[in-house]
PDB file of C-alpha atoms (C1' of nucleotides) in Angstrom:
ATOM      1  CA  MET A 248     -20.761 -27.270  -2.290  1.00 58.00           C
ATOM      2  CA  PRO A 249     -21.940 -25.519  -5.527  1.00 87.00           C
ATOM      3  CA  GLU A 250     -19.223 -24.340  -7.989  1.00 91.00           C
ATOM      4  CA  LEU A 251     -20.124 -22.887 -11.102  1.00 94.00           C
ATOM      5  CA  PRO A 252     -20.434 -26.208 -12.615  1.00 89.00           C
ATOM      6  CA  GLU A 253     -23.951 -26.247  -9.620  1.00 93.00           C
ATOM      7  CA  VAL A 254     -24.718 -23.113  -9.970  1.00 94.00           C
ATOM      8  CA  GLU A 255     -25.004 -23.722 -13.950  1.00 94.00           C
ATOM      9  CA  THR A 256     -26.647 -26.707 -14.297  1.00 93.00           C
ATOM     10  CA  THR A 257     -29.532 -25.205 -11.518  1.00 95.00           C
ATOM     11  CA  VAL A 258     -30.126 -22.769 -14.005  1.00 96.00           C
ATOM     12  CA  LYS A 259     -30.236 -24.740 -16.629  1.00 95.00           C
ATOM     13  CA  GLY A 260     -33.078 -26.640 -14.925  1.00 95.00           C
ATOM     14  CA  LEU A 261     -34.323 -24.315 -13.294  1.00 97.00           C
ATOM     15  CA  ARG A 262     -35.255 -22.506 -17.371  1.00 98.00           C
ATOM     16  CA  PRO A 263     -38.066 -25.190 -18.380  1.00 98.00           C
ATOM     17  CA  HIS A 264     -40.113 -24.740 -15.195  1.00 97.00           C
ATOM     18  CA  CYS A 265     -39.984 -21.145 -14.322  1.00 98.00           C
ATOM     19  CA  LEU A 266     -39.781 -19.049 -17.650  1.00 98.00           C
ATOM     20  CA  ASN A 267     -42.942 -16.790 -17.961  1.00 98.00           C
ATOM     21  CA  GLN A 268     -44.226 -18.185 -15.394  1.00 98.00           C
ATOM     22  CA  THR A 269     -46.115 -15.731 -12.683  1.00 98.00           C
ATOM     23  CA  ILE A 270     -45.506 -16.057  -9.176  1.00 98.00           C
ATOM     24  CA  ALA A 271     -48.493 -17.395  -7.104  1.00 98.00           C
ATOM     25  CA  ARG A 272     -47.027 -16.918  -3.421  1.00 98.00           C
ATOM     26  CA  ILE A 273     -43.533 -16.800  -1.741  1.00 98.00           C
ATOM     27  CA  GLN A 274     -42.967 -18.438   1.561  1.00 98.00           C
ATOM     28  CA  VAL A 275     -39.948 -17.827   3.617  1.00 98.00           C
ATOM     29  CA  PHE A 276     -39.791 -20.145   5.922  1.00 98.00           C
ATOM     30  CA  GLN A 277     -36.465 -19.170   7.413  1.00 97.00           C
ATOM     31  CA  PRO A 278     -35.123 -15.635   6.344  1.00 97.00           C
ATOM     32  CA  ARG A 279     -32.166 -16.176   8.136  1.00 97.00           C
ATOM     33  CA  LEU A 280     -29.141 -17.185   5.866  1.00 97.00           C
ATOM     34  CA  ARG A 281     -26.250 -15.356   5.353  1.00 96.00           C
ATOM     35  CA  TRP A 282     -27.996 -12.030   4.837  1.00 97.00           C
ATOM     36  CA  PRO A 283     -31.111 -11.760   6.137  1.00 97.00           C
ATOM     37  CA  ILE A 284     -34.201 -12.675   2.978  1.00 98.00           C
ATOM     38  CA  PRO A 285     -35.533  -8.628   2.299  1.00 97.00           C
ATOM     39  CA  GLU A 286     -39.347  -8.578   3.810  1.00 96.00           C
ATOM     40  CA  HIS A 287     -40.671  -7.210   0.552  1.00 94.00           C
ATOM     41  CA  ILE A 288     -39.276 -10.045  -1.413  1.00 97.00           C
ATOM     42  CA  GLN A 289     -42.658 -10.178  -1.464  1.00 97.00           C
ATOM     43  CA  GLN A 290     -43.675  -7.439  -3.753  1.00 97.00           C
ATOM     44  CA  LEU A 291     -42.599 -10.054  -6.606  1.00 98.00           C
ATOM     45  CA  GLU A 292     -46.125 -11.948  -6.170  1.00 98.00           C
ATOM     46  CA  GLY A 293     -47.509 -11.509  -9.388  1.00 98.00           C
ATOM     47  CA  ALA A 294     -44.399 -10.997 -11.249  1.00 98.00           C
ATOM     48  CA  GLU A 295     -44.126 -12.500 -14.345  1.00 98.00           C
ATOM     49  CA  ILE A 296     -39.979 -14.548 -14.435  1.00 98.00           C
ATOM     50  CA  LYS A 297     -38.654 -12.704 -17.780  1.00 98.00           C
ATOM     51  CA  THR A 298     -34.560 -14.395 -17.585  1.00 98.00           C
ATOM     52  CA  ILE A 299     -32.577 -17.138 -15.180  1.00 98.00           C
ATOM     53  CA  THR A 300     -28.973 -15.861 -15.319  1.00 98.00           C
ATOM     54  CA  ARG A 301     -25.738 -17.099 -14.266  1.00 97.00           C
ATOM     55  CA  ARG A 302     -22.657 -14.661 -12.866  1.00 97.00           C
ATOM     56  CA  ALA A 303     -20.497 -16.509 -11.221  1.00 97.00           C
ATOM     57  CA  LYS A 304     -21.996 -18.574  -8.751  1.00 97.00           C
ATOM     58  CA  TYR A 305     -25.235 -16.483  -8.615  1.00 97.00           C
ATOM     59  CA  ILE A 306     -28.657 -17.024 -10.031  1.00 98.00           C
ATOM     60  CA  LEU A 307     -30.315 -13.687 -11.598  1.00 98.00           C
ATOM     61  CA  MET A 308     -33.534 -13.568 -12.197  1.00 98.00           C
ATOM     62  CA  GLN A 309     -35.194 -10.970 -13.718  1.00 98.00           C
ATOM     63  CA  THR A 310     -38.862 -10.872 -12.766  1.00 98.00           C
ATOM     64  CA  SER A 311     -41.409  -7.562 -14.776  1.00 98.00           C
ATOM     65  CA  GLN A 312     -40.931  -5.654 -10.371  1.00 97.00           C
ATOM     66  CA  GLY A 313     -37.506  -6.400  -9.904  1.00 97.00           C
ATOM     67  CA  HIS A 314     -34.306  -9.222 -10.079  1.00 98.00           C
ATOM     68  CA  MET A 315     -33.934 -11.768  -7.627  1.00 98.00           C
ATOM     69  CA  ILE A 316     -30.606 -12.377  -6.770  1.00 98.00           C
ATOM     70  CA  TRP A 317     -29.525 -16.136  -5.463  1.00 98.00           C
ATOM     71  CA  HIS A 318     -26.697 -18.432  -3.823  1.00 98.00           C
ATOM     72  CA  LEU A 319     -26.326 -21.366  -3.254  1.00 97.00           C
ATOM     73  CA  GLY A 320     -23.705 -21.108  -0.369  1.00 97.00           C
ATOM     74  CA  MET A 321     -21.969 -24.394   0.594  1.00 95.00           C
ATOM     75  CA  SER A 322     -25.604 -26.769   1.059  1.00 96.00           C
ATOM     76  CA  GLY A 323     -27.928 -24.683  -1.311  1.00 96.00           C
ATOM     77  CA  SER A 324     -29.904 -26.176  -3.680  1.00 96.00           C
ATOM     78  CA  MET A 325     -33.125 -25.724  -6.002  1.00 97.00           C
ATOM     79  CA  ARG A 326     -36.202 -28.666  -6.286  1.00 96.00           C
ATOM     80  CA  ILE A 327     -39.253 -28.010  -8.788  1.00 97.00           C
ATOM     81  CA  LEU A 328     -42.013 -30.340  -7.059  1.00 97.00           C
ATOM     82  CA  ASP A 329     -45.823 -29.736  -6.982  1.00 98.00           C
ATOM     83  CA  ALA A 330     -47.221 -26.680  -5.103  1.00 98.00           C
ATOM     84  CA  ALA A 331     -49.181 -29.119  -2.822  1.00 98.00           C
ATOM     85  CA  ASP A 332     -45.639 -31.757  -1.895  1.00 97.00           C
ATOM     86  CA  PRO A 333     -44.904 -31.457   1.669  1.00 97.00           C
ATOM     87  CA  SER A 334     -41.432 -29.339   2.082  1.00 97.00           C
ATOM     88  CA  ALA A 335     -38.596 -30.860   2.564  1.00 93.00           C
ATOM     89  CA  ALA A 336     -36.706 -30.619   5.910  1.00 94.00           C
ATOM     90  CA  HIS A 337     -34.162 -27.459   5.678  1.00 96.00           C
ATOM     91  CA  GLU A 338     -36.641 -25.141   2.997  1.00 98.00           C
ATOM     92  CA  HIS A 339     -36.132 -22.089   3.720  1.00 98.00           C
ATOM     93  CA  VAL A 340     -38.709 -20.759   0.801  1.00 98.00           C
ATOM     94  CA  LYS A 341     -41.537 -21.845  -1.326  1.00 98.00           C
ATOM     95  CA  ILE A 342     -42.690 -19.684  -4.542  1.00 98.00           C
ATOM     96  CA  ASP A 343     -45.781 -21.470  -6.088  1.00 98.00           C
ATOM     97  CA  PHE A 344     -46.292 -20.200  -9.592  1.00 98.00           C
ATOM     98  CA  GLU A 345     -49.688 -19.750 -10.640  1.00 98.00           C
ATOM     99  CA  ASN A 346     -49.450 -23.651 -12.820  1.00 98.00           C
ATOM    100  CA  GLY A 347     -49.334 -25.845  -9.584  1.00 98.00           C
ATOM    101  CA  GLN A 348     -45.671 -25.558  -9.447  1.00 98.00           C
ATOM    102  CA  SER A 349     -43.509 -24.460  -7.370  1.00 98.00           C
ATOM    103  CA  LEU A 350     -39.379 -24.055  -6.335  1.00 98.00           C
ATOM    104  CA  ARG A 351     -37.531 -24.746  -3.401  1.00 98.00           C
ATOM    105  CA  TYR A 352     -34.853 -23.564  -1.174  1.00 98.00           C
ATOM    106  CA  ILE A 353     -33.079 -26.330   0.214  1.00 97.00           C
ATOM    107  CA  ASP A 354     -29.948 -25.030   2.438  1.00 96.00           C
ATOM    108  CA  PRO A 355     -28.847 -26.683   5.259  1.00 96.00           C
ATOM    109  CA  ARG A 356     -25.673 -24.540   5.974  1.00 96.00           C
ATOM    110  CA  ARG A 357     -27.736 -21.826   5.723  1.00 97.00           C
ATOM    111  CA  PHE A 358     -24.903 -20.086   4.056  1.00 97.00           C
ATOM    112  CA  GLY A 359     -26.573 -18.771   0.427  1.00 97.00           C
ATOM    113  CA  ALA A 360     -28.616 -16.145   0.651  1.00 98.00           C
ATOM    114  CA  LEU A 361     -31.233 -14.288  -1.271  1.00 98.00           C
ATOM    115  CA  LEU A 362     -31.391 -10.991  -1.976  1.00 98.00           C
ATOM    116  CA  PHE A 363     -33.841  -8.441  -4.294  1.00 97.00           C
ATOM    117  CA  THR A 364     -32.576  -4.977  -6.200  1.00 97.00           C
ATOM    118  CA  ASN A 365     -35.162  -2.980  -8.543  1.00 95.00           C
ATOM    119  CA  SER A 366     -32.068  -2.013 -10.483  1.00 96.00           C
ATOM    120  CA  ASP A 367     -29.551  -2.938 -12.507  1.00 97.00           C
ATOM    121  CA  PRO A 368     -28.381  -6.616 -10.846  1.00 97.00           C
ATOM    122  CA  PHE A 369     -25.002  -6.321 -12.187  1.00 97.00           C
ATOM    123  CA  GLN A 370     -24.223  -3.374 -10.213  1.00 96.00           C
ATOM    124  CA  HIS A 371     -25.206  -4.885  -7.536  1.00 96.00           C
ATOM    125  CA  LYS A 372     -22.108  -4.620  -4.527  1.00 96.00           C
ATOM    126  CA  LEU A 373     -21.552  -8.431  -4.673  1.00 97.00           C
ATOM    127  CA  ILE A 374     -21.692  -8.592  -8.225  1.00 97.00           C
ATOM    128  CA  GLN A 375     -19.980  -5.460  -9.892  1.00 96.00           C
ATOM    129  CA  PRO A 376     -16.383  -5.776  -8.155  1.00 96.00           C
ATOM    130  CA  LEU A 377     -16.324  -9.878 -10.043  1.00 97.00           C
ATOM    131  CA  GLY A 378     -13.549 -10.499 -12.173  1.00 97.00           C
ATOM    132  CA  PRO A 379     -14.070 -12.633 -15.073  1.00 97.00           C
ATOM    133  CA  GLU A 380     -16.238 -15.435 -15.969  1.00 97.00           C
ATOM    134  CA  PRO A 381     -13.817 -18.979 -16.388  1.00 97.00           C
ATOM    135  CA  LEU A 382     -15.333 -19.828 -20.009  1.00 97.00           C
ATOM    136  CA  GLY A 383     -15.216 -16.631 -21.355  1.00 97.00           C
ATOM    137  CA  LYS A 384     -13.466 -14.330 -23.517  1.00 97.00           C
ATOM    138  CA  ASP A 385     -11.986 -11.783 -20.690  1.00 97.00           C
ATOM    139  CA  PHE A 386     -10.234 -15.242 -19.113  1.00 97.00           C
ATOM    140  CA  ASN A 387      -7.270 -15.238 -21.171  1.00 97.00           C
ATOM    141  CA  ILE A 388      -3.749 -16.172 -20.833  1.00 98.00           C
ATOM    142  CA  ASP A 389      -2.744 -12.501 -21.381  1.00 98.00           C
ATOM    143  CA  TYR A 390      -5.044 -11.766 -18.189  1.00 98.00           C
ATOM    144  CA  LEU A 391      -3.684 -14.237 -16.448  1.00 98.00           C
ATOM    145  CA  GLN A 392      -0.743 -13.465 -16.384  1.00 98.00           C
ATOM    146  CA  ARG A 393      -1.608 -10.113 -15.088  1.00 97.00           C
ATOM    147  CA  GLN A 394      -2.984 -11.342 -11.867  1.00 97.00           C
ATOM    148  CA  CYS A 395      -0.096 -14.101 -11.057  1.00 97.00           C
ATOM    149  CA  GLU A 396       2.515 -11.403 -12.058  1.00 97.00           C
ATOM    150  CA  LYS A 397       1.741  -9.120  -9.010  1.00 95.00           C
ATOM    151  CA  ARG A 398       0.543 -11.780  -5.994  1.00 96.00           C
ATOM    152  CA  ALA A 399       3.454 -13.366  -4.275  1.00 95.00           C
ATOM    153  CA  THR A 400      -0.053 -15.989  -2.962  1.00 97.00           C
ATOM    154  CA  ALA A 401       0.152 -19.672  -3.473  1.00 97.00           C
ATOM    155  CA  ILE A 402      -1.952 -20.509  -6.926  1.00 98.00           C
ATOM    156  CA  LYS A 403      -4.515 -22.155  -5.502  1.00 97.00           C
ATOM    157  CA  ASN A 404      -5.185 -19.118  -3.448  1.00 97.00           C
ATOM    158  CA  VAL A 405      -5.493 -16.817  -6.657  1.00 98.00           C
ATOM    159  CA  ILE A 406      -7.887 -19.121  -8.498  1.00 98.00           C
ATOM    160  CA  MET A 407     -10.339 -19.142  -6.403  1.00 97.00           C
ATOM    161  CA  ASP A 408     -10.269 -15.341  -5.606  1.00 97.00           C
ATOM    162  CA  SER A 409     -13.532 -13.879  -7.200  1.00 97.00           C
ATOM    163  CA  HIS A 410     -12.055 -11.146  -7.846  1.00 96.00           C
ATOM    164  CA  CYS A 411      -9.071 -12.918  -9.392  1.00 97.00           C
ATOM    165  CA  VAL A 412     -11.656 -15.463 -11.279  1.00 98.00           C
ATOM    166  CA  VAL A 413     -14.962 -16.504 -10.322  1.00 97.00           C
ATOM    167  CA  GLY A 414     -16.554 -19.523 -10.127  1.00 96.00           C
ATOM    168  CA  ILE A 415     -13.703 -22.647  -9.325  1.00 97.00           C
ATOM    169  CA  GLY A 416     -13.878 -23.339  -5.482  1.00 96.00           C
ATOM    170  CA  ASN A 417     -11.769 -25.864  -3.902  1.00 97.00           C
ATOM    171  CA  ILE A 418     -12.799 -28.480  -5.486  1.00 95.00           C
ATOM    172  CA  TYR A 419     -12.563 -27.623  -8.966  1.00 95.00           C
ATOM    173  CA  ALA A 420      -9.003 -25.846  -7.816  1.00 97.00           C
ATOM    174  CA  CYS A 421      -7.710 -29.049  -7.364  1.00 97.00           C
ATOM    175  CA  GLU A 422      -8.910 -30.950 -10.169  1.00 97.00           C
ATOM    176  CA  SER A 423      -7.085 -27.799 -12.763  1.00 97.00           C
ATOM    177  CA  LEU A 424      -4.202 -27.799 -10.939  1.00 98.00           C
ATOM    178  CA  PHE A 425      -3.547 -31.518 -11.090  1.00 98.00           C
ATOM    179  CA  LEU A 426      -4.887 -31.240 -14.413  1.00 97.00           C
ATOM    180  CA  ALA A 427      -2.541 -28.928 -15.298  1.00 98.00           C
ATOM    181  CA  ALA A 428       0.891 -30.227 -13.280  1.00 98.00           C
ATOM    182  CA  ILE A 429       1.370 -27.007 -11.336  1.00 98.00           C
ATOM    183  CA  ASN A 430       1.736 -27.841  -7.326  1.00 98.00           C
ATOM    184  CA  PRO A 431      -0.776 -25.743  -5.640  1.00 97.00           C
ATOM    185  CA  LYS A 432       1.550 -24.068  -3.737  1.00 97.00           C
ATOM    186  CA  THR A 433       3.460 -22.986  -6.017  1.00 97.00           C
ATOM    187  CA  ARG A 434       3.803 -18.297  -5.785  1.00 97.00           C
ATOM    188  CA  ALA A 435       1.475 -17.182  -8.034  1.00 97.00           C
ATOM    189  CA  SER A 436       4.078 -15.008  -9.874  1.00 97.00           C
ATOM    190  CA  ARG A 437       6.777 -17.791  -9.919  1.00 97.00           C
ATOM    191  CA  ILE A 438       4.718 -19.965 -13.030  1.00 98.00           C
ATOM    192  CA  SER A 439       5.982 -19.262 -16.286  1.00 98.00           C
ATOM    193  CA  ARG A 440       3.214 -17.886 -19.524  1.00 97.00           C
ATOM    194  CA  LYS A 441       3.289 -21.841 -20.724  1.00 98.00           C
ATOM    195  CA  ARG A 442       2.907 -23.705 -17.357  1.00 98.00           C
ATOM    196  CA  LEU A 443      -0.523 -20.126 -16.812  1.00 98.00           C
ATOM    197  CA  GLN A 444      -1.788 -21.530 -20.468  1.00 98.00           C
ATOM    198  CA  ARG A 445      -2.294 -25.255 -18.762  1.00 98.00           C
ATOM    199  CA  LEU A 446      -3.693 -23.489 -16.602  1.00 98.00           C
ATOM    200  CA  VAL A 447      -6.151 -21.648 -17.748  1.00 98.00           C
ATOM    201  CA  ASP A 448      -6.998 -24.760 -20.747  1.00 98.00           C
ATOM    202  CA  SER A 449      -7.196 -27.055 -17.737  1.00 97.00           C
ATOM    203  CA  ILE A 450      -9.500 -24.903 -16.347  1.00 98.00           C
ATOM    204  CA  ARG A 451     -12.110 -24.670 -18.994  1.00 97.00           C
ATOM    205  CA  GLN A 452     -11.917 -28.361 -20.004  1.00 96.00           C
ATOM    206  CA  MET A 453     -12.131 -29.474 -16.282  1.00 94.00           C
ATOM    207  CA  LEU A 454     -15.530 -27.054 -15.354  1.00 96.00           C
ATOM    208  CA  GLN A 455     -17.123 -28.003 -18.756  1.00 95.00           C
ATOM    209  CA  LEU A 456     -16.415 -31.686 -18.491  1.00 94.00           C
ATOM    210  CA  ALA A 457     -18.540 -31.156 -15.154  1.00 93.00           C
ATOM    211  CA  ILE A 458     -21.342 -28.939 -15.905  1.00 93.00           C
ATOM    212  CA  LYS A 459     -21.964 -32.029 -19.167  1.00 92.00           C
ATOM    213  CA  GLN A 460     -22.680 -33.842 -16.245  1.00 90.00           C
ATOM    214  CA  GLY A 461     -25.084 -32.561 -14.464  1.00 85.00           C
ATOM    215  CA  GLY A 462     -21.851 -31.159 -11.481  1.00 84.00           C
ATOM    216  CA  THR A 463     -20.147 -32.713  -8.766  1.00 85.00           C
ATOM    217  CA  THR A 464     -22.427 -34.310  -5.727  1.00 82.00           C
ATOM    218  CA  LEU A 465     -20.711 -34.844  -2.230  1.00 81.00           C
ATOM    219  CA  GLN A 466     -23.389 -34.532  -0.364  1.00 77.00           C
ATOM    220  CA  ASP A 467     -26.343 -32.448   0.070  1.00 70.00           C
ATOM    221  CA  PHE A 468     -26.501 -31.335  -3.746  1.00 79.00           C
ATOM    222  CA  THR A 469     -28.612 -31.910  -5.926  1.00 81.00           C
ATOM    223  CA  GLN A 470     -30.288 -31.025  -9.869  1.00 85.00           C
ATOM    224  CA  THR A 471     -33.297 -29.584 -10.483  1.00 86.00           C
ATOM    225  CA  ASP A 472     -35.325 -32.178 -10.585  1.00 85.00           C
ATOM    226  CA  GLY A 473     -33.382 -34.570  -7.469  1.00 83.00           C
ATOM    227  CA  GLN A 474     -30.616 -35.973  -9.368  1.00 86.00           C
ATOM    228  CA  PRO A 475     -27.044 -35.741  -8.587  1.00 85.00           C
ATOM    229  CA  GLY A 476     -24.746 -33.851 -10.447  1.00 84.00           C
ATOM    230  CA  TYR A 477     -22.453 -36.803 -11.271  1.00 87.00           C
ATOM    231  CA  PHE A 478     -18.647 -35.756 -11.579  1.00 88.00           C
ATOM    232  CA  ALA A 479     -17.557 -37.064  -9.027  1.00 85.00           C
ATOM    233  CA  GLN A 480     -16.340 -39.864 -10.334  1.00 87.00           C
ATOM    234  CA  SER A 481     -14.117 -38.154 -12.432  1.00 89.00           C
ATOM    235  CA  LEU A 482     -12.337 -36.552  -9.573  1.00 93.00           C
ATOM    236  CA  ASN A 483      -8.730 -37.502  -9.742  1.00 95.00           C
ATOM    237  CA  VAL A 484      -7.264 -35.880  -6.810  1.00 95.00           C
ATOM    238  CA  TYR A 485     -10.314 -34.011  -4.208  1.00 94.00           C
ATOM    239  CA  GLY A 486     -11.319 -35.907  -0.971  1.00 93.00           C
ATOM    240  CA  ASN A 487      -8.511 -38.781  -2.241  1.00 93.00           C
ATOM    241  CA  ARG A 488      -6.840 -40.608   0.383  1.00 90.00           C
ATOM    242  CA  GLY A 489      -5.457 -42.687  -1.509  1.00 92.00           C
ATOM    243  CA  GLU A 490      -3.326 -42.958  -4.627  1.00 93.00           C
ATOM    244  CA  CYS A 491      -2.507 -40.260  -7.472  1.00 95.00           C
ATOM    245  CA  PRO A 492      -4.609 -41.804 -10.444  1.00 95.00           C
ATOM    246  CA  ASN A 493      -1.273 -41.102 -12.548  1.00 95.00           C
ATOM    247  CA  CYS A 494       1.329 -42.544 -10.013  1.00 95.00           C
ATOM    248  CA  ALA A 495       0.079 -44.247  -7.163  1.00 94.00           C
ATOM    249  CA  ARG A 496       2.060 -42.656  -5.265  1.00 94.00           C
ATOM    250  CA  VAL A 497       0.295 -40.900  -2.179  1.00 94.00           C
ATOM    251  CA  VAL A 498      -2.299 -38.439  -2.683  1.00 95.00           C
ATOM    252  CA  LYS A 499      -0.791 -35.946  -0.136  1.00 95.00           C
ATOM    253  CA  ARG A 500      -3.665 -33.789   2.095  1.00 95.00           C
ATOM    254  CA  ILE A 501      -2.553 -30.163   3.320  1.00 95.00           C
ATOM    255  CA  THR A 502      -4.394 -26.680   4.716  1.00 95.00           C
ATOM    256  CA  GLN A 503      -4.049 -23.658   1.988  1.00 96.00           C
ATOM    257  CA  GLY A 504      -6.296 -20.689   3.572  1.00 94.00           C
ATOM    258  CA  GLN A 505      -8.416 -22.567   5.851  1.00 94.00           C
ATOM    259  CA  ARG A 506      -9.090 -25.123   3.178  1.00 96.00           C
ATOM    260  CA  SER A 507      -7.967 -28.817   2.314  1.00 96.00           C
ATOM    261  CA  THR A 508      -5.953 -29.074  -0.342  1.00 97.00           C
ATOM    262  CA  PHE A 509      -4.867 -32.487  -2.084  1.00 96.00           C
ATOM    263  CA  TYR A 510      -1.775 -32.576  -4.694  1.00 97.00           C
ATOM    264  CA  CYS A 511       0.368 -35.487  -6.033  1.00 97.00           C
ATOM    265  CA  SER A 512       3.333 -34.386  -4.958  1.00 96.00           C
ATOM    266  CA  HIS A 513       5.529 -36.393  -7.836  1.00 97.00           C
ATOM    267  CA  CYS A 514       3.274 -35.185 -10.286  1.00 97.00           C
ATOM    268  CA  GLN A 515       2.039 -31.850  -9.688  1.00 97.00           C
ATOM    269  CA  HIS A 516       5.902 -28.829 -10.261  1.00 96.00           C
TER     270      HIS A 516
ATOM    271  C1'  DA B 275      -3.400  -3.643  -2.610  1.00 96.78           C
ATOM    272  C1'  DA B 276      -2.629  -8.338  -0.697  1.00 96.78           C
ATOM    273  C1'  DA B 277      -2.537 -11.743   2.299  1.00 96.78           C
ATOM    274  C1'  DG B 278      -4.604 -14.129   5.902  1.00 96.78           C
ATOM    275  C1'  DA B 279      -8.196 -14.708  10.040  1.00 96.78           C
ATOM    276  C1'  DC B 280     -12.736 -15.500  10.834  1.00 96.78           C
ATOM    277  C1'  DA B 281     -17.318 -15.716  11.152  1.00 96.78           C
ATOM    278  C1'  DC B 282     -21.332 -16.948   9.750  1.00 96.78           C
ATOM    279  C1'  DC B 283     -24.148 -22.626  10.274  1.00 96.78           C
ATOM    280  C1'  DT B 284     -25.651 -27.966   9.993  1.00 96.78           C
ATOM    281  C1'  DG B 285     -24.680 -32.267   9.909  1.00 96.78           C
ATOM    282  C1'  DT B 286     -21.944 -36.449   9.024  1.00 96.78           C
ATOM    283  C1'  DC B 287     -18.280 -39.003  10.135  1.00 96.78           C
ATOM    284  C1'  DC B 288     -13.809 -41.166  13.038  1.00 96.78           C
ATOM    285  C1'  DG B 289     -11.993 -42.731  17.401  1.00 96.78           C
ATOM    286  C1'  DC B 290     -12.694 -43.013  21.755  1.00 96.78           C
TER     287       DC B 290
ATOM    288  C1'  DT C 211     -24.466 -46.286  21.872  1.00 96.78           C
ATOM    289  C1'  DG C 212     -22.970 -42.164  23.194  1.00 96.78           C
ATOM    290  C1'  DC C 213     -19.586 -38.128  22.512  1.00 96.78           C
ATOM    291  C1'  DG C 214     -16.181 -34.910  21.383  1.00 96.78           C
ATOM    292  C1'  DG C 215     -13.658 -32.850  17.853  1.00 96.78           C
ATOM    293  C1'  DA C 216     -12.570 -32.672  12.898  1.00 96.78           C
ATOM    294  C1'  DC C 217     -13.867 -31.325   8.408  1.00 96.78           C
ATOM    295  C1'  DA C 218     -17.832 -30.284   4.666  1.00 96.78           C
ATOM    296  C1'  DG C 219     -18.662 -28.109  -2.420  1.00 96.78           C
ATOM    297  C1'  DG C 220     -18.574 -19.969  -0.149  1.00 96.78           C
ATOM    298  C1'  DT C 221     -17.631 -15.716   0.697  1.00 96.78           C
ATOM    299  C1'  DG C 222     -17.655 -10.817   2.680  1.00 96.78           C
ATOM    300  C1'  DT C 223     -15.684  -8.601   6.370  1.00 96.78           C
ATOM    301  C1'  DC C 224     -11.596  -7.282   9.663  1.00 96.78           C
ATOM    302  C1'  DT C 225      -7.045  -6.772  10.865  1.00 96.78           C
ATOM    303  C1'  DT C 226      -2.705  -7.552   9.759  1.00 96.78           C
TER     304       DT C 226
END
DNA sequence: AAAGACACCTGTCCGC
DNA sequence: TGCGGACAGGTGTCTT
């Protein structure tokens, strides 16, 4: 589920509750996430949370004794609750703070991750090879054009490739291509600079608006206070089994890279 | 280097 | 009501 806006929403929700807090206790109820949660995560008991940042869809928590690297996978979410509150189903990690609050990690499908590193998390083997942030200055028309020139595959596959640009998952790939009026099947190398510029702009606009609205909730995702994200009401094509909001023709659904693609063949070329 | 298939896991929804 | 199958927001890894 979580794409960049949902992870960003999560980070913003965590900061006021977690920054400068001291970890009193870490409980791992289910270590078998995408990778096993390392046992030395326990070393962080007694540590203080210094910063919380996002890189791609990873959440980086810097503490006084090392870094936690989190990923929400397809169905992960985080909540802030009182330490005494009961655990929900699929709650795999509980971190109690000395102030009586706690951070919970909930993930029904367990595609997420919690990793630990002592050194620079940006040098971690999962983080280091990632492409630029879509909202940063390194993601621009010159960069995207260079990436697309060498790619024969469909444009949707390119913008979902984290080595090209990070943070764009299936929802926002479909939606930004709709906004840019580009057919998701078009070979990346055959799209004009002008149209790629439109795509860059669309991706930016879309992600910024989604962040403002707290992300997209389809099923599992909640903000850290338990509220859903409200961007779902702004979706034009993703999950749309009816008509295009622009031209009223039926929205098409195809499969690309084993993922569903929704688009309007009349409005997108 | 690039492209595609597959794996990991649980819950939900739809048709019969 | 129950059962089987398709499908779901991600992405590292392996094979072509």
